[in-house]
Short mmCIF file of C-alpha atoms and ligand atoms in Angstrom, two decimals:
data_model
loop_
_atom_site.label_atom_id
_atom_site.label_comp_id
_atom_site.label_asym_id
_atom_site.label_seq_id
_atom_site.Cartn_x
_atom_site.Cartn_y
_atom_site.Cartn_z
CA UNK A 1 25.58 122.42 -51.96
CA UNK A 2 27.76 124.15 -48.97
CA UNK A 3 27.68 121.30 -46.42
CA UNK A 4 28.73 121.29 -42.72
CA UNK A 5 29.83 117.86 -41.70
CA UNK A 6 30.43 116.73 -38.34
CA UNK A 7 32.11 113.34 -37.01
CA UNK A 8 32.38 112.47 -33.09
CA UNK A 9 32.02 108.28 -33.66
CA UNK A 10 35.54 107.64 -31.56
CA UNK A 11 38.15 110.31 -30.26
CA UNK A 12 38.14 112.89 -33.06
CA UNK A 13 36.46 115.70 -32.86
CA UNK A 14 36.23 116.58 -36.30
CA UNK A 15 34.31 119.30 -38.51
CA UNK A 16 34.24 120.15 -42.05
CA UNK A 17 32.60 122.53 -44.49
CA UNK A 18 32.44 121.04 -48.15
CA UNK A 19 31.05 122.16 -51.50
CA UNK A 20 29.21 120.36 -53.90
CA UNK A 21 30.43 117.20 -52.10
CA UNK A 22 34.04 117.48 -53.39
CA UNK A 23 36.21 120.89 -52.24
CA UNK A 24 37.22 121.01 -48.69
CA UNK A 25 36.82 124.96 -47.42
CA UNK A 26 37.66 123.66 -44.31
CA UNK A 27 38.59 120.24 -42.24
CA UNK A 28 39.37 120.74 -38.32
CA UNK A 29 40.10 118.34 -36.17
CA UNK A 30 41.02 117.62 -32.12
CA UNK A 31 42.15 115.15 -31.56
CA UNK A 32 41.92 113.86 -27.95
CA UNK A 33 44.58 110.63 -28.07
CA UNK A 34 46.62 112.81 -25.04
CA UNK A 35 43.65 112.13 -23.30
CA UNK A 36 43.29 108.69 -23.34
CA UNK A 37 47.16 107.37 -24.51
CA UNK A 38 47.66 107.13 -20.69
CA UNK A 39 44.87 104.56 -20.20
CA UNK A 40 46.32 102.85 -23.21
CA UNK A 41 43.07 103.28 -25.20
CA UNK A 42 39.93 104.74 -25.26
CA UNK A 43 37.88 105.61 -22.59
CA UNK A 44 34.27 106.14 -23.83
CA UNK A 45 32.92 108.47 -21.08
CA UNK A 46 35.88 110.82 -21.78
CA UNK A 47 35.31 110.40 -25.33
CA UNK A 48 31.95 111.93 -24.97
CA UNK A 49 32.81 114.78 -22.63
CA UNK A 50 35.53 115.95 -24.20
CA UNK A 51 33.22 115.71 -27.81
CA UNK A 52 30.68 118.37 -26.07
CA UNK A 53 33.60 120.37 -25.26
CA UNK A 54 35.07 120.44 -28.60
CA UNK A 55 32.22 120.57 -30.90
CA UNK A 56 30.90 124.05 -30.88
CA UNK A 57 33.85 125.91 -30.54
CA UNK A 58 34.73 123.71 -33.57
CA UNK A 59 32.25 124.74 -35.79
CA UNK A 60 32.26 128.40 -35.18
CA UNK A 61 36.71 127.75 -36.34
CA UNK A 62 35.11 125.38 -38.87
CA UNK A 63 33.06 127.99 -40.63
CA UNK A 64 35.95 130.75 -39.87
CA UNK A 65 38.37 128.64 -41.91
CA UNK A 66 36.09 128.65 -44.84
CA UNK A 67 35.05 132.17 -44.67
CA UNK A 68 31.47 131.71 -44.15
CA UNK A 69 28.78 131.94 -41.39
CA UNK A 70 25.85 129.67 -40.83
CA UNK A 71 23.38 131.41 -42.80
CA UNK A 72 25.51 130.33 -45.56
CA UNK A 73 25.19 126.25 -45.50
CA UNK A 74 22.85 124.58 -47.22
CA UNK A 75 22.78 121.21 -45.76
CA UNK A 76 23.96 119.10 -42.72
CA UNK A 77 26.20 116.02 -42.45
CA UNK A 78 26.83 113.59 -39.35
CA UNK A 79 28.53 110.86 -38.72
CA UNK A 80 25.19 108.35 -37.67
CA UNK A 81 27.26 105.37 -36.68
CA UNK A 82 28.55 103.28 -35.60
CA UNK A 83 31.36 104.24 -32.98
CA UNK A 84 30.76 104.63 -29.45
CA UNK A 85 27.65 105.48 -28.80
CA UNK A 86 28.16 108.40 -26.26
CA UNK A 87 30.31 109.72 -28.81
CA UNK A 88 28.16 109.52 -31.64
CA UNK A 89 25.25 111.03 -29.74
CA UNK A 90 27.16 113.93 -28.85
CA UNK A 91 27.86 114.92 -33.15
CA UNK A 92 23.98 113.23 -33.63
CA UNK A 93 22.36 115.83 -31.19
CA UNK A 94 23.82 118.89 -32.39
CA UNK A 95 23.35 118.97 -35.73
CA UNK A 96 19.78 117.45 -35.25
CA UNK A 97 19.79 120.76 -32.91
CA UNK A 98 21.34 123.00 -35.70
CA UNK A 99 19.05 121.44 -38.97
CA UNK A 100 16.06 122.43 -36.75
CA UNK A 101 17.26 125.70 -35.89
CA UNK A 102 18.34 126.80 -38.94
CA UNK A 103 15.43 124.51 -40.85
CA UNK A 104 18.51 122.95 -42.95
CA UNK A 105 18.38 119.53 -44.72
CA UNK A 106 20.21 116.80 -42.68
CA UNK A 107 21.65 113.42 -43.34
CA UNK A 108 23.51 110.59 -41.30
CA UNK A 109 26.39 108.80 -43.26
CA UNK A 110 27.90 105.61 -42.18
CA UNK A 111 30.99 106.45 -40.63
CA UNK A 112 32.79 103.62 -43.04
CA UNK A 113 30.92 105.05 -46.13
CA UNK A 114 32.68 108.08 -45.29
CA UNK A 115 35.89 106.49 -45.16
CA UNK A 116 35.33 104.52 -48.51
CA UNK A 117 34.19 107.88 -50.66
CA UNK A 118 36.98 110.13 -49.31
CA UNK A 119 39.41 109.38 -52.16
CA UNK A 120 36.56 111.46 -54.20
CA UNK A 121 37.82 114.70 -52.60
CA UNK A 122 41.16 114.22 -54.32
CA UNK A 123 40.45 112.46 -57.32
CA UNK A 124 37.34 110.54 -58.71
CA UNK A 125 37.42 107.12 -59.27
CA UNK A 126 35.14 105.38 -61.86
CA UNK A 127 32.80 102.38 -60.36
CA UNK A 128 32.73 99.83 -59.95
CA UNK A 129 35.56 99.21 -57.33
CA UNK A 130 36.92 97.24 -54.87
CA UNK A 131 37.27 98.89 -51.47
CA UNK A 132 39.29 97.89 -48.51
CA UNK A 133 38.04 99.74 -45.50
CA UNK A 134 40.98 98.91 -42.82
CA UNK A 135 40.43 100.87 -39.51
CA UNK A 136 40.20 100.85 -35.74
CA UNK A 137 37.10 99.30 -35.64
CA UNK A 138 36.76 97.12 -39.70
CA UNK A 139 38.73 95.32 -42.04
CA UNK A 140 36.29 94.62 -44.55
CA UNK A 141 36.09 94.01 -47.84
CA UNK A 142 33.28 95.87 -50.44
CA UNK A 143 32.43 95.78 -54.13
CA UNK A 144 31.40 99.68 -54.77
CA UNK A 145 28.83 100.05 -57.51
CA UNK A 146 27.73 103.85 -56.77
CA UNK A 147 26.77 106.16 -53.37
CA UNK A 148 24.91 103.68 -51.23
CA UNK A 149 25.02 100.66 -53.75
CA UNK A 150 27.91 98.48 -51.45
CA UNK A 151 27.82 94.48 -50.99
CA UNK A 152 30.45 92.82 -48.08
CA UNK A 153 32.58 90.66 -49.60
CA UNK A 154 34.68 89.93 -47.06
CA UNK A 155 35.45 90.68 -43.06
CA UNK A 156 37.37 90.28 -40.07
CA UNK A 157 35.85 87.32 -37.85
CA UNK A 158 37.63 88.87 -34.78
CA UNK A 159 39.50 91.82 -34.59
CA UNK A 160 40.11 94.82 -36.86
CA UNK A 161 43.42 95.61 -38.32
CA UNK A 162 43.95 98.80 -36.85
CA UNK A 163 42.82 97.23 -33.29
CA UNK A 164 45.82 94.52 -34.04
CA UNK A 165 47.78 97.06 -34.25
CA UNK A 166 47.01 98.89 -31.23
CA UNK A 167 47.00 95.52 -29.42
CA UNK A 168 50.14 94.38 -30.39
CA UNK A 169 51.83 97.69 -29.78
CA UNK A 170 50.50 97.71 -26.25
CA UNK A 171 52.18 94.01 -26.06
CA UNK A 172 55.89 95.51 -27.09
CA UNK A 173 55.26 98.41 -24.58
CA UNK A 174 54.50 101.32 -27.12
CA UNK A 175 52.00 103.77 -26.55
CA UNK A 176 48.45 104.20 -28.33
CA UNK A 177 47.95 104.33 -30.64
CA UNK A 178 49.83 101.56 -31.75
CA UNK A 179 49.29 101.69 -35.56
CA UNK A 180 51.55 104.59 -36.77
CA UNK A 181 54.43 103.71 -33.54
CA UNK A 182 54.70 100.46 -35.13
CA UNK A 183 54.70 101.91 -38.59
CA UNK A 184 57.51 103.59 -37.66
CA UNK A 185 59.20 100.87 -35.58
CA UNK A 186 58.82 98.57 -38.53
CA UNK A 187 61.08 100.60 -40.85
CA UNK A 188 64.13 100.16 -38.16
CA UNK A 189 63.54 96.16 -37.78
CA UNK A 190 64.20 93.44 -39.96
CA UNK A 191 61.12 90.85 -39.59
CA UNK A 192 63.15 88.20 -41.26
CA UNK A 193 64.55 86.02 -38.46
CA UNK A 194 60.68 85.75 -37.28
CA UNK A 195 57.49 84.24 -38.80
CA UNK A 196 54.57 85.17 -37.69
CA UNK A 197 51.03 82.97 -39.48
CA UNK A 198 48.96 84.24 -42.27
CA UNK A 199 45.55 83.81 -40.59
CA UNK A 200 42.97 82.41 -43.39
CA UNK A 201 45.08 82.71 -46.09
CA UNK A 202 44.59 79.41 -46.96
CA UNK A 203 40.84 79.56 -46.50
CA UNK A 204 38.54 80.12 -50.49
CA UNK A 205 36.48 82.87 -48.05
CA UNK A 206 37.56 86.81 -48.64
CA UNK A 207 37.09 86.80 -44.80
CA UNK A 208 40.41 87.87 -42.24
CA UNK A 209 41.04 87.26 -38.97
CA UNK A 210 43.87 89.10 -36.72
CA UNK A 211 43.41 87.31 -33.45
CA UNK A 212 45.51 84.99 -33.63
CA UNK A 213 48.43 86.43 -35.37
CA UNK A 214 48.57 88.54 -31.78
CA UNK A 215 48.63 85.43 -29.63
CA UNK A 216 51.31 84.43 -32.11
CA UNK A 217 53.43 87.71 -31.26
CA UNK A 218 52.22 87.15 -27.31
CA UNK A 219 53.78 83.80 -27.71
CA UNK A 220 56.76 84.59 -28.87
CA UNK A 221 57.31 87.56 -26.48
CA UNK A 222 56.72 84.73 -23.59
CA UNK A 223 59.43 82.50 -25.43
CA UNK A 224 61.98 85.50 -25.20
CA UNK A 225 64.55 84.95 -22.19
CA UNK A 226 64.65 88.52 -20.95
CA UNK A 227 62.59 91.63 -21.58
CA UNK A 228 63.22 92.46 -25.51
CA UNK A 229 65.58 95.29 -26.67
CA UNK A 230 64.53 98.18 -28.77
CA UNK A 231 65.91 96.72 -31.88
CA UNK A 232 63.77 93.13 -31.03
CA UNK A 233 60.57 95.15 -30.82
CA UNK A 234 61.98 96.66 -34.18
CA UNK A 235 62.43 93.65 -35.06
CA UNK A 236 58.57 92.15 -33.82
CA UNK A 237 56.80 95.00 -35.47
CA UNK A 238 58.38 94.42 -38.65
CA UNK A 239 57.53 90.87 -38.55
CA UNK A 240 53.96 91.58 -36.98
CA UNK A 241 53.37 94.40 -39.40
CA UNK A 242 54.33 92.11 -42.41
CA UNK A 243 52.52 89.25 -41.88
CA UNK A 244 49.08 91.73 -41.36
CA UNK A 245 49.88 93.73 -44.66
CA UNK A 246 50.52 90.30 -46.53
CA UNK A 247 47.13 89.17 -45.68
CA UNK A 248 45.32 92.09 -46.68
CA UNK A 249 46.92 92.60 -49.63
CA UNK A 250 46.43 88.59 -51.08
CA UNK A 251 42.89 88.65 -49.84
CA UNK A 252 42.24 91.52 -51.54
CA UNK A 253 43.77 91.09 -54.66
CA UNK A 254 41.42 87.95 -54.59
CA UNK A 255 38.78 89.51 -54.01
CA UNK A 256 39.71 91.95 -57.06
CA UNK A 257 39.94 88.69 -59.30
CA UNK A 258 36.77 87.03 -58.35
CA UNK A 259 34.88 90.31 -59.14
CA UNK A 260 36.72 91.29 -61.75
CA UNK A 261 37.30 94.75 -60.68
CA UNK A 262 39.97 97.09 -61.71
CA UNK A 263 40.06 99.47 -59.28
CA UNK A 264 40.92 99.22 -56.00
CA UNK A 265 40.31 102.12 -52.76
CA UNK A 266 42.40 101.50 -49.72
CA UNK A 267 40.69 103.60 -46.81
CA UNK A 268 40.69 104.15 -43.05
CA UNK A 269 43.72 104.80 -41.03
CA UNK A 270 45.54 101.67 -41.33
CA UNK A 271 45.54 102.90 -45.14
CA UNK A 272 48.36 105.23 -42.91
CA UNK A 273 50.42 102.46 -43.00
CA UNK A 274 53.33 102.73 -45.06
CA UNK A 275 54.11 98.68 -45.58
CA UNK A 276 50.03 98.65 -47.14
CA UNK A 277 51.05 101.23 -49.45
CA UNK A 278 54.23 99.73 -50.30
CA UNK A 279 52.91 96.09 -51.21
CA UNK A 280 50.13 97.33 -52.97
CA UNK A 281 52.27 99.61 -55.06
CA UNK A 282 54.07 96.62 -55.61
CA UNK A 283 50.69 94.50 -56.46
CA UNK A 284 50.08 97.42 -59.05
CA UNK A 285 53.05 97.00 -61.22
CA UNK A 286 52.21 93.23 -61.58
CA UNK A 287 48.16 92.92 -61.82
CA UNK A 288 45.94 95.02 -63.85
CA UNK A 289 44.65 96.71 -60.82
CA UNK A 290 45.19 100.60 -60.38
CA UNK A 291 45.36 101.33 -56.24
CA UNK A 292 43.95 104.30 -54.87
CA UNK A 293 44.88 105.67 -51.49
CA UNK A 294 43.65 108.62 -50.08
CA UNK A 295 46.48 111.47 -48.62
CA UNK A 296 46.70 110.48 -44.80
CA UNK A 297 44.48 113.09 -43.02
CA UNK A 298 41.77 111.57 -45.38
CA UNK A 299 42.64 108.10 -44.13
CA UNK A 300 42.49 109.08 -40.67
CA UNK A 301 39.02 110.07 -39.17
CA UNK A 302 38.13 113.33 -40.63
CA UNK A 303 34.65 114.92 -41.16
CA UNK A 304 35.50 116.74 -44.85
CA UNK A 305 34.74 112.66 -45.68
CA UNK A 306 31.02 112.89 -44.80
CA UNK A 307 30.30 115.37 -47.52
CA UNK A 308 30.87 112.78 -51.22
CA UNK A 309 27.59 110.51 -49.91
CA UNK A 310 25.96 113.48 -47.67
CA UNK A 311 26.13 115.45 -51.00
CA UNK A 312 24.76 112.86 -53.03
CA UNK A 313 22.17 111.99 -50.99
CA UNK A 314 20.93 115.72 -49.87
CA UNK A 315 20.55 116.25 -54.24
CA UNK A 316 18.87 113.14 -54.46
CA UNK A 317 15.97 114.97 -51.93
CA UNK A 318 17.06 112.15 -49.20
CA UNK A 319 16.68 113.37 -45.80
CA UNK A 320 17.38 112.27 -42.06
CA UNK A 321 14.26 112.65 -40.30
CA UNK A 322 14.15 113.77 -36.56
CA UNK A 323 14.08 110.28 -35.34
CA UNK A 324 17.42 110.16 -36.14
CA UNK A 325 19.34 108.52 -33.91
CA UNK A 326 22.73 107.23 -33.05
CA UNK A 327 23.71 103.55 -33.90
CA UNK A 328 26.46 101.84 -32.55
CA UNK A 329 26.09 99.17 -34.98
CA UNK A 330 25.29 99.78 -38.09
CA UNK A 331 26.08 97.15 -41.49
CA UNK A 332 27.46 99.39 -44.11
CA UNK A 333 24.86 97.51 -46.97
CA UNK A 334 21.57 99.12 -45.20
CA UNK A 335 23.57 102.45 -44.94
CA UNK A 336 21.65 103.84 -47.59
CA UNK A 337 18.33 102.11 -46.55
CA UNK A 338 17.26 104.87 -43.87
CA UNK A 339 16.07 107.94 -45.27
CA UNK A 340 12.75 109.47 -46.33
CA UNK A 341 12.64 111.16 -49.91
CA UNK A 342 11.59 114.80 -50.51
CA UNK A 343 10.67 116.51 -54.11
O1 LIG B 424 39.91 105.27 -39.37
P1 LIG B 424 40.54 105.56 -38.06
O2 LIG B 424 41.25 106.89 -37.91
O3 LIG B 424 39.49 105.45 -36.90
C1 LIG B 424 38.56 104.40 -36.88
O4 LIG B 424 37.56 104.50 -37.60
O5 LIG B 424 38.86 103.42 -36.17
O6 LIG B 424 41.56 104.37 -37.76
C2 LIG B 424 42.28 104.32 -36.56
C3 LIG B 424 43.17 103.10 -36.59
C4 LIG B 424 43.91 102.88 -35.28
O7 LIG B 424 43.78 101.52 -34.92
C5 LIG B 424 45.33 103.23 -35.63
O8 LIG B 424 46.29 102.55 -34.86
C6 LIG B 424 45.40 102.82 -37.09
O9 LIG B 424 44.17 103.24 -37.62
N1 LIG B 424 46.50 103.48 -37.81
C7 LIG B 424 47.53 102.80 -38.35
C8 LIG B 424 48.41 103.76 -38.89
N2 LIG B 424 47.87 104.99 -38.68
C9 LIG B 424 46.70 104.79 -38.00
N3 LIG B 424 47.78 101.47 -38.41
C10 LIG B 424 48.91 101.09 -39.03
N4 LIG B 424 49.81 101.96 -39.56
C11 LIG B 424 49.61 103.29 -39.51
N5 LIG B 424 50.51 104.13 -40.06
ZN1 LIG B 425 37.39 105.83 -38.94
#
């Protein structure tokens, strides 16, 4: 099938076209972080306008890119939730608008689904597997036993890893958002001479918490005598980005053991994050577990990531009805729950 996908859930405007659920024709995105890196995060109202602005001139380059006009998809993909729900609405209206016009099948994917099944546009991976969904908004932990067939594991009790990030980065000064600056920060510092805690690694759960690791670096930054140095916030981002990456990697691998999995997805943009890669490259070579990370654009919100469920689901004769509706919260395990069947 020749699917249009669209994604609005934060401050990406993104649209792809996708065939048969696994070749990209195209994958656009704008992004709009010059819009809100001067408020030091994002500001939903924005988010939304600048969404309506973006998203049909987007799909007209969208279907440019792939060489084809409307009359040519088949079927409709959209980001359903959850994000903010301005946002959502915004990628949720129009294609509702465009499967009525154009009387085209339509389904709404959970924005995290997305995320886990994107590693299917570059290579497939067998299930079952482990996925570790690490993004702005989750860090959670999933066994994967087919398109819609996902049980939580584990989760964050507080933050998300990729909000940590941004957090902590706005702490030391650097601009959102935070994850890739302190990426890169991290590779000049040396986070030896500073220990920040493990949160729950000591707990049996598979759950994570990141709330208190960034009191821990607030602490310290109140302990320092004068405002730090570049190489000191080197030096804190290394530290901070170590002790997060060593706690998703043990959990994980846990949570690998426990369910006896062998294959493990990484996915969402802290899967960006060169230290994850690293120590789970690492974790490869001494565990039976093969790691899978998507390239970064397909970590990072994209739209091209809709298509591996929306396909599945479209063939399978599921459909979004026109109740559809935005949801701002929205539990990954009833993703699949929501649609009516069609012969
Ligand atoms: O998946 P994503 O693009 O959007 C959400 O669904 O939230 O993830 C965005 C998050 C942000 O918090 C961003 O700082 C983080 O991913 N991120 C990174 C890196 N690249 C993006 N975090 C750590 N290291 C990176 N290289
Ligand atoms: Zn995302």
């Amino acid at each position: 099938m020749l699917l249009l996908c669209i994604e609005t859930s934060c401050d990406e405007t993104a649209v792809a076209v996708v065939r048969d659920g696994r070749e990209i024709l195209s994958n656009l995105i704008i992004s709009q972080i010059d819009i809100h890196a001067r408020f030091g995060g994002v500001v939903p109202e924005l988010a939304s306008r600048q969404h309506l602005q973006a998203i049909g001139p987007l799909v007209d380059a969208a279907l440019v890119d792939a060489g084809l006009t409307l009359d040519d998809i088949e079927g409709l993909a959209v980001t359903r939730g959850p994000g903010l729900i301005g946002a959502l609405l915004v990628g949720v209206s129009y294609a509702k608008a465009l499967a009525f016009a154009l009387k085209l099948p339509l389904v709404g994917v959970h924005h995290i689904e997305g995320h886990i099944l994107a590693i299917m546009l570059e290579q497939p991976v067998a299930t079952p597997f482990l996925a570790l969904a690490v993004s702005g908004g989750h860090s959670h932990l999933f066994r994967v036993d087919g398109v819609g067939r996902y049980l939580l594991l584990g989760r964050t009790v507080d933050d998300a890893a990729g909000e940590a990030f941004d957090k902590v980065a706005k702490m030391l000064g650097l601009p959102y958002p935070g994850g890739p600056v302190i990426d890169r920060l991290a590779a000049q510092g040396h986070g030896a001479g500073i220990r920040f805690p493990r949160p729950m690694l000591n707990k049996p759960n598979l759950d994570f918490s990141f709330s208190g690791l960034k009191t821990s670096v607030l602490t310290y930054l109140e302990t320092l005598p004068s405002q730090p140095d570049q190489q000191t916030i080197a030096n804190i981002a290394a530290a901070f980005q170590e002790a997060a990456v060593d706690v998703l990697v043990q959990k994980t691998l846990r949570a690998a053991e426990e369910q006896n999995l062998e294959r493990l997805v990484v996915a969402g943009g802290v899967a960006c994050n060169s230290g994850l890669r690293r120590a789970f490259g690492a974790a490869e070579l001494t565990s039976e577990l093969k790691v899978y990370f998507p390239s970064p654009p397909l970590c990072s919100d994209n739209a091209a990531m809709l298509a591996v469920a929306a396909d599945d689901y479209l063939c399978r004769g599921a459909r979004s009805g026109r109740a559809l509706n935005a949801t701002s919260n929205w539990p990954l395990m009833d993703a699949a729950g929501l649609f009516t069947f069609v012969r």
